[in-house]
Structure formats: C-alpha cells, structure tokens
mmCIF file with all atom_site columns, C-alpha atoms in Angstrom:
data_model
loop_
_atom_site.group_PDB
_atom_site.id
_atom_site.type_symbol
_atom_site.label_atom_id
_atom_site.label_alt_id
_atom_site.label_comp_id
_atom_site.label_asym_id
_atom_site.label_entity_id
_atom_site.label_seq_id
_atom_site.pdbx_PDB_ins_code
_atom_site.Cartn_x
_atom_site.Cartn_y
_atom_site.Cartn_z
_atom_site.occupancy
_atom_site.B_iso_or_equiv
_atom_site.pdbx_formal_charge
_atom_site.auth_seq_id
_atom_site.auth_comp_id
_atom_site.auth_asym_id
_atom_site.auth_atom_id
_atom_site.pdbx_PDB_model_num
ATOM 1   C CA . UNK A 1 1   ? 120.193 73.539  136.619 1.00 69.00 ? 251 UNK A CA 1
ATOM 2   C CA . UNK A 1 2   ? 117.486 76.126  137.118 1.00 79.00 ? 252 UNK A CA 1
ATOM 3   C CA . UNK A 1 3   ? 116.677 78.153  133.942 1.00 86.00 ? 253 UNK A CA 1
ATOM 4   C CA . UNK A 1 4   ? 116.739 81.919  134.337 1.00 89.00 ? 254 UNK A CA 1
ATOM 5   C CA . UNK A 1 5   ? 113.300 83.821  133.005 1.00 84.00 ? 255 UNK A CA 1
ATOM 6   C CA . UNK A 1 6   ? 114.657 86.623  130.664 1.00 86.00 ? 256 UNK A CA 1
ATOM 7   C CA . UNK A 1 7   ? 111.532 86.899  128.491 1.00 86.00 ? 257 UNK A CA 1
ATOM 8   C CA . UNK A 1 8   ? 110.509 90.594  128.249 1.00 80.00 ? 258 UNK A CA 1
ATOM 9   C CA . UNK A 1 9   ? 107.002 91.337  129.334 1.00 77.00 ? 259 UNK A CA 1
ATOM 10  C CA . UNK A 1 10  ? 106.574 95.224  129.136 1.00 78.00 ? 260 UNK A CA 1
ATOM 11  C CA . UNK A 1 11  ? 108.936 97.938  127.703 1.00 80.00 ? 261 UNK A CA 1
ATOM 12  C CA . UNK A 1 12  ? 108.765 101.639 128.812 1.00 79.00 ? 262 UNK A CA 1
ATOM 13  C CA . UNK A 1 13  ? 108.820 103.971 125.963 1.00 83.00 ? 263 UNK A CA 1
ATOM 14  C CA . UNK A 1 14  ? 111.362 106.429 126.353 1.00 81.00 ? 264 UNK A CA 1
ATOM 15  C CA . UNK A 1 15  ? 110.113 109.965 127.994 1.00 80.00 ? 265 UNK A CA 1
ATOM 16  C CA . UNK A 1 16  ? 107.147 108.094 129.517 1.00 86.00 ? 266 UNK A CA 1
ATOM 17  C CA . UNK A 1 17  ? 106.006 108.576 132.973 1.00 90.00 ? 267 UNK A CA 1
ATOM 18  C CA . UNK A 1 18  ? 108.101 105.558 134.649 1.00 89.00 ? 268 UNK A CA 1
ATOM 19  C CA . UNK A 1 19  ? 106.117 106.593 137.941 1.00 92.00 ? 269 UNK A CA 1
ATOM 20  C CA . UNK A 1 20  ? 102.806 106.452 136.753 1.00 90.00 ? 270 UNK A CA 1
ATOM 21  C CA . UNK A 1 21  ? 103.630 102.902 134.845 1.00 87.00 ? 271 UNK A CA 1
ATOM 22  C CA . UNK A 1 22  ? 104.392 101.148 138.156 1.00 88.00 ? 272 UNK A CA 1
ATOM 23  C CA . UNK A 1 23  ? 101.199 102.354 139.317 1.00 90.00 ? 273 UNK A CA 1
ATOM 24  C CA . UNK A 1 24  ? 101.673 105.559 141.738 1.00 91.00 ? 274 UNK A CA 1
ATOM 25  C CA . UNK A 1 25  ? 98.693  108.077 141.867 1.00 92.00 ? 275 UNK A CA 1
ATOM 26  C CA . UNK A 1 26  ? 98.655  110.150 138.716 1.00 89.00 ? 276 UNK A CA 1
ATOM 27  C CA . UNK A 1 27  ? 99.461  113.475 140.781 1.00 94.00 ? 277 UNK A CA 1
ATOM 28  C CA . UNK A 1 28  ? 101.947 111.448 142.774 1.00 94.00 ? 278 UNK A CA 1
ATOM 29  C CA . UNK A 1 29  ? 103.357 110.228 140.051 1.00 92.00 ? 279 UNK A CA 1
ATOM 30  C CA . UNK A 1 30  ? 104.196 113.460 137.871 1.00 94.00 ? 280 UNK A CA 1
ATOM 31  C CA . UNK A 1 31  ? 105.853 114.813 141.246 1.00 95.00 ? 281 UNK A CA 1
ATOM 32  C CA . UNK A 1 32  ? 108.058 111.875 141.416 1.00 95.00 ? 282 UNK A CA 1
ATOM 33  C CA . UNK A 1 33  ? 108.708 112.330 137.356 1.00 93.00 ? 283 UNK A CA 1
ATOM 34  C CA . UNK A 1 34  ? 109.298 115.804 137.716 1.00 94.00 ? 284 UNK A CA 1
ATOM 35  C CA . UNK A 1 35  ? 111.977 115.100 140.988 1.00 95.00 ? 285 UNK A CA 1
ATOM 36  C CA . UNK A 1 36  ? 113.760 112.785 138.566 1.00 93.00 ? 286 UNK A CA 1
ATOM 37  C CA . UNK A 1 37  ? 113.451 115.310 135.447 1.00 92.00 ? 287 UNK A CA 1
ATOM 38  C CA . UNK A 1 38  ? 115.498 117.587 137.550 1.00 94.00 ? 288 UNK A CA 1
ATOM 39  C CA . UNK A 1 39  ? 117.837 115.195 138.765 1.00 94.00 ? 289 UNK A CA 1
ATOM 40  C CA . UNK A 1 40  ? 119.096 113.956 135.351 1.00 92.00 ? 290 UNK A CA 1
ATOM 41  C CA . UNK A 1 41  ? 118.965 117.618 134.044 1.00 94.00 ? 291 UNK A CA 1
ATOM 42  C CA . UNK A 1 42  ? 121.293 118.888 137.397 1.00 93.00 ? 292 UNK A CA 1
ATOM 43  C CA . UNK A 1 43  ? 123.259 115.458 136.826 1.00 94.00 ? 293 UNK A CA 1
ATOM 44  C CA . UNK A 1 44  ? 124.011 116.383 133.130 1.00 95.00 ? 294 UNK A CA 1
ATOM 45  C CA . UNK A 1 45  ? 124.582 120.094 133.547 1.00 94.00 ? 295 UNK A CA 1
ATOM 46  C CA . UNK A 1 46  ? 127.366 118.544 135.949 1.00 94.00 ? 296 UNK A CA 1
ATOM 47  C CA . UNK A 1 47  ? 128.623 116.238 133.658 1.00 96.00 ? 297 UNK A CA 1
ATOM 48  C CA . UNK A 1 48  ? 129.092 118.729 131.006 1.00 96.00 ? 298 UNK A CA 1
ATOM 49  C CA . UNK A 1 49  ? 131.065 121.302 133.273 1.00 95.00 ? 299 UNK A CA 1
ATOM 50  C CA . UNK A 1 50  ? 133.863 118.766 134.030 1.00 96.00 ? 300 UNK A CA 1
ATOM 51  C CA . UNK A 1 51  ? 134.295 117.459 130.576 1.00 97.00 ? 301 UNK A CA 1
ATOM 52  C CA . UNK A 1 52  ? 134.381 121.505 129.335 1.00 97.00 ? 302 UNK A CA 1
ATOM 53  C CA . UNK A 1 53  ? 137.186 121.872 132.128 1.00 96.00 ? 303 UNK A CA 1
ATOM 54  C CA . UNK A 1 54  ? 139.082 119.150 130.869 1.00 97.00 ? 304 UNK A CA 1
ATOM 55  C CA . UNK A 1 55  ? 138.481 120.310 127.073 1.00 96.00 ? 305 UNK A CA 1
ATOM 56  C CA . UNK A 1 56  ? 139.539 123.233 128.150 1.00 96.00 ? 306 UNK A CA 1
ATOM 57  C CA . UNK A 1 57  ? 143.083 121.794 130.116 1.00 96.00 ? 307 UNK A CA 1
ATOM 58  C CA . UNK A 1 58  ? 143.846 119.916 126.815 1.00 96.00 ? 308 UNK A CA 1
ATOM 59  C CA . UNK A 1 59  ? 143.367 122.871 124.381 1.00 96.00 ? 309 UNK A CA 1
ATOM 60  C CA . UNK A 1 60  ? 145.072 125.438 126.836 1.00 96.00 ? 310 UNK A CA 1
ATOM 61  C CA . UNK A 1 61  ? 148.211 122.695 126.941 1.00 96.00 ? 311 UNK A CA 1
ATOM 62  C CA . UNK A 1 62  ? 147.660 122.224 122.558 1.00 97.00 ? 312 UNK A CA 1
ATOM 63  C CA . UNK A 1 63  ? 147.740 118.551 123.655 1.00 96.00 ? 313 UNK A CA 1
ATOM 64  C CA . UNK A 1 64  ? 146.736 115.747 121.038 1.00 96.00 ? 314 UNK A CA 1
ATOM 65  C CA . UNK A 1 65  ? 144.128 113.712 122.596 1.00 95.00 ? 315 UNK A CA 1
ATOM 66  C CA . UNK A 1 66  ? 146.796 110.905 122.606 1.00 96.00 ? 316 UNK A CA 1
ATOM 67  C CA . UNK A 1 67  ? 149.070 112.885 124.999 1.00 96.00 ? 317 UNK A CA 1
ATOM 68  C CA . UNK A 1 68  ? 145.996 113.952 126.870 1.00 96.00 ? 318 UNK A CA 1
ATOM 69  C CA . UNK A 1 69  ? 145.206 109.800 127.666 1.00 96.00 ? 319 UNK A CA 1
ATOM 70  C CA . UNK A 1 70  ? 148.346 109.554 128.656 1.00 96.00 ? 320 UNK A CA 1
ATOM 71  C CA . UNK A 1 71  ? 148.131 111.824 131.553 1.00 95.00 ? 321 UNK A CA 1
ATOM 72  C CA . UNK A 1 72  ? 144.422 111.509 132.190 1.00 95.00 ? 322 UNK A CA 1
ATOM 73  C CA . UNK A 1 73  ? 145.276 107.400 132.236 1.00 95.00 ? 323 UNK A CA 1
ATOM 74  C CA . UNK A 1 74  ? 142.604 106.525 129.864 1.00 96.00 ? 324 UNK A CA 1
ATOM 75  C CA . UNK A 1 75  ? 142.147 105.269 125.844 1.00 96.00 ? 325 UNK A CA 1
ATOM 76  C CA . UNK A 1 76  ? 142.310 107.902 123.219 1.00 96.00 ? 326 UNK A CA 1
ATOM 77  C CA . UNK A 1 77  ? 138.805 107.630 122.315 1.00 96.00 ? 327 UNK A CA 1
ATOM 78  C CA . UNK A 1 78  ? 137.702 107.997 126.108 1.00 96.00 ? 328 UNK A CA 1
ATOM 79  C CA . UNK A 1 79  ? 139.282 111.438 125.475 1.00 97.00 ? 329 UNK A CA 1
ATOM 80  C CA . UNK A 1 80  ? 137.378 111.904 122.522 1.00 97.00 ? 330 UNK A CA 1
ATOM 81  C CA . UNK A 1 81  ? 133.957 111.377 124.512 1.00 97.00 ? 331 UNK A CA 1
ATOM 82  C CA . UNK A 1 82  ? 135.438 114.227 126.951 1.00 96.00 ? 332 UNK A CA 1
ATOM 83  C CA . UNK A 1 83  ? 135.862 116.396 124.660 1.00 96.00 ? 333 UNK A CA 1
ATOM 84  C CA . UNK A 1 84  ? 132.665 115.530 122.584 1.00 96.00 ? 334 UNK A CA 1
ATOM 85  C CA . UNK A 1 85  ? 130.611 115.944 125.411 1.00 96.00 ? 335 UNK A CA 1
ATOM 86  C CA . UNK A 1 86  ? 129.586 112.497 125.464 1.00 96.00 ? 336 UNK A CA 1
ATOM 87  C CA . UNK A 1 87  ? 127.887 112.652 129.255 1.00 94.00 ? 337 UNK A CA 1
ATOM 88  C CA . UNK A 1 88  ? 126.476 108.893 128.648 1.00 94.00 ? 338 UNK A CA 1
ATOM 89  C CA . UNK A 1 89  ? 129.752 107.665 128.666 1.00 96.00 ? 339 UNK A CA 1
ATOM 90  C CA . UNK A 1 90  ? 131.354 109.127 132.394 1.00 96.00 ? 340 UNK A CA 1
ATOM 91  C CA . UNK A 1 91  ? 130.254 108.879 135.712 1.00 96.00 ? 341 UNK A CA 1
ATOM 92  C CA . UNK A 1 92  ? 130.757 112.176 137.408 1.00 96.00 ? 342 UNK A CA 1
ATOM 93  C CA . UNK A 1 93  ? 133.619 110.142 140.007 1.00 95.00 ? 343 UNK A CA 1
ATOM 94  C CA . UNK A 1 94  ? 135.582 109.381 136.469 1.00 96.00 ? 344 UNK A CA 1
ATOM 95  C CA . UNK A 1 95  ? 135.384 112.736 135.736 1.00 97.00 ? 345 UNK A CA 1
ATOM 96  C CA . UNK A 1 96  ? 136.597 114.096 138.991 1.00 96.00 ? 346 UNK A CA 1
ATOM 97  C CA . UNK A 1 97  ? 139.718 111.637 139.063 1.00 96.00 ? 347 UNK A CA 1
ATOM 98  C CA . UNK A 1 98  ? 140.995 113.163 135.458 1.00 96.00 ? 348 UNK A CA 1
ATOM 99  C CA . UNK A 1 99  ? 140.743 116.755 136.684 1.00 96.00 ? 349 UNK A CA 1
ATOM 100 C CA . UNK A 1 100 ? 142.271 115.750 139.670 1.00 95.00 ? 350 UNK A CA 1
ATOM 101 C CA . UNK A 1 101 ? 145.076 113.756 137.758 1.00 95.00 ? 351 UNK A CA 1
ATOM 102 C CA . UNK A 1 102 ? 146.011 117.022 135.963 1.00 95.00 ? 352 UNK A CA 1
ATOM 103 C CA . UNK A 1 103 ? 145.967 119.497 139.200 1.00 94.00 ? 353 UNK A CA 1
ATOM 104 C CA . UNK A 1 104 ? 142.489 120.434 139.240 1.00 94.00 ? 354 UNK A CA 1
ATOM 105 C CA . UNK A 1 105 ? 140.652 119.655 142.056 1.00 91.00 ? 355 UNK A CA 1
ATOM 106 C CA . UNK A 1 106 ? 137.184 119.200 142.002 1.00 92.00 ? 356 UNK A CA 1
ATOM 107 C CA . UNK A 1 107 ? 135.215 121.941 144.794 1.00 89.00 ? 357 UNK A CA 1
ATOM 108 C CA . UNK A 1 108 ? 131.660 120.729 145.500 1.00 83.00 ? 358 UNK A CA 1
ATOM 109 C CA . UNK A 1 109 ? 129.248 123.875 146.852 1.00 82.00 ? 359 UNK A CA 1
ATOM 110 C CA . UNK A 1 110 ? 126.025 122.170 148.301 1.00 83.00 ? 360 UNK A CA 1
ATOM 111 C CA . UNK A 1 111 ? 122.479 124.495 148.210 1.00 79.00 ? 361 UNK A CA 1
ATOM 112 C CA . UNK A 1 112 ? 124.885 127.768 146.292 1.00 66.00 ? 362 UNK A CA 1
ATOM 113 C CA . UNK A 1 113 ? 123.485 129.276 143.656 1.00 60.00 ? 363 UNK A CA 1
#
C-alpha cells in the first residue's frame, strides 16, 4: 500500500500575497491579489444581505430560531449562524434555498449598481 505524503512544507500567513508566494511578477501579482481582495469582499457583502433578509423574515414572523429551522429545514444552531452573521459558515446557494423555502426569491442583477 502506497503511503500518502502529508508532511507540510510551507504555510501562507494569513493576509499575505498568495500570488506573489507562488512566484508571479510582483506587479502581476498585487493585480491578481487585489482581483481576489474584491472578490471575497463582493462575496461577503453578498453573504451578509441574505442572512439580514432571513434575520429579518424570522424577527418580522417573532419566530424562535427553533420554529425558524423548522421551516428553513436546517439545525437550530445553523439558524443561529444566520442570524449571527456567521458568512464562514453558508455558501451563498444555501442561502438562496432558505429564502426561497420561505417565499422569497432570490433576484440576481449582473453589472447594476
């Protein structure tokens, strides 16, 4: 039986410049950091509208968070992270199948401001 290598050779410090690490051009490389910067940031800002929308769905209906799992189909503590803001935890596709599971439809607008 072959033996997997799982020994750890180099470790990225968090906030570094993964771009410039795997060896791009310096200026290429802070472009490429900066693309990804915004990514995460527009990826988050996402994140956080959807759980505020379902916060808000669960406070306008005075639901307990173990009514809310109920009818969102997930654990009470998954409802917790909603509502806690706990981006980390949710996929924006999990997200999007709660809202949808309690009448509101997700409406993507692509390049609006």
């Amino acid at each position: 039986m072959n033996q997997i290598d799982t020994k750890v050779r180099h470790v990225t410090k968090a906030g570094a410049n993964l771009f410039a690490e795997l060896g791009f051009a310096p200026d290429e490389a802070q472009t490429y950091h900066q693309q990804s910067q915004e990514q995460i940031r527009n990826t988050l800002e996402l994140k956080e509208q959807l759980m505020t929308a379902l916060a808000s769905w669960i406070k306008e209906k005075h639901l307990k968070q173990e009514e809310a799992a109920l009818i969102l189909q997930v654990s009470r503590p998954r409802v917790s992270d909603v509502v806690n803001k706990k981006t980390s935890k949710f996929t924006i596709d999990a997200l999007v199948d709660m809202l949808a599971r309690v009448g509101k439809p997700v409406k993507l607008t692509v390049g609006g401001s």
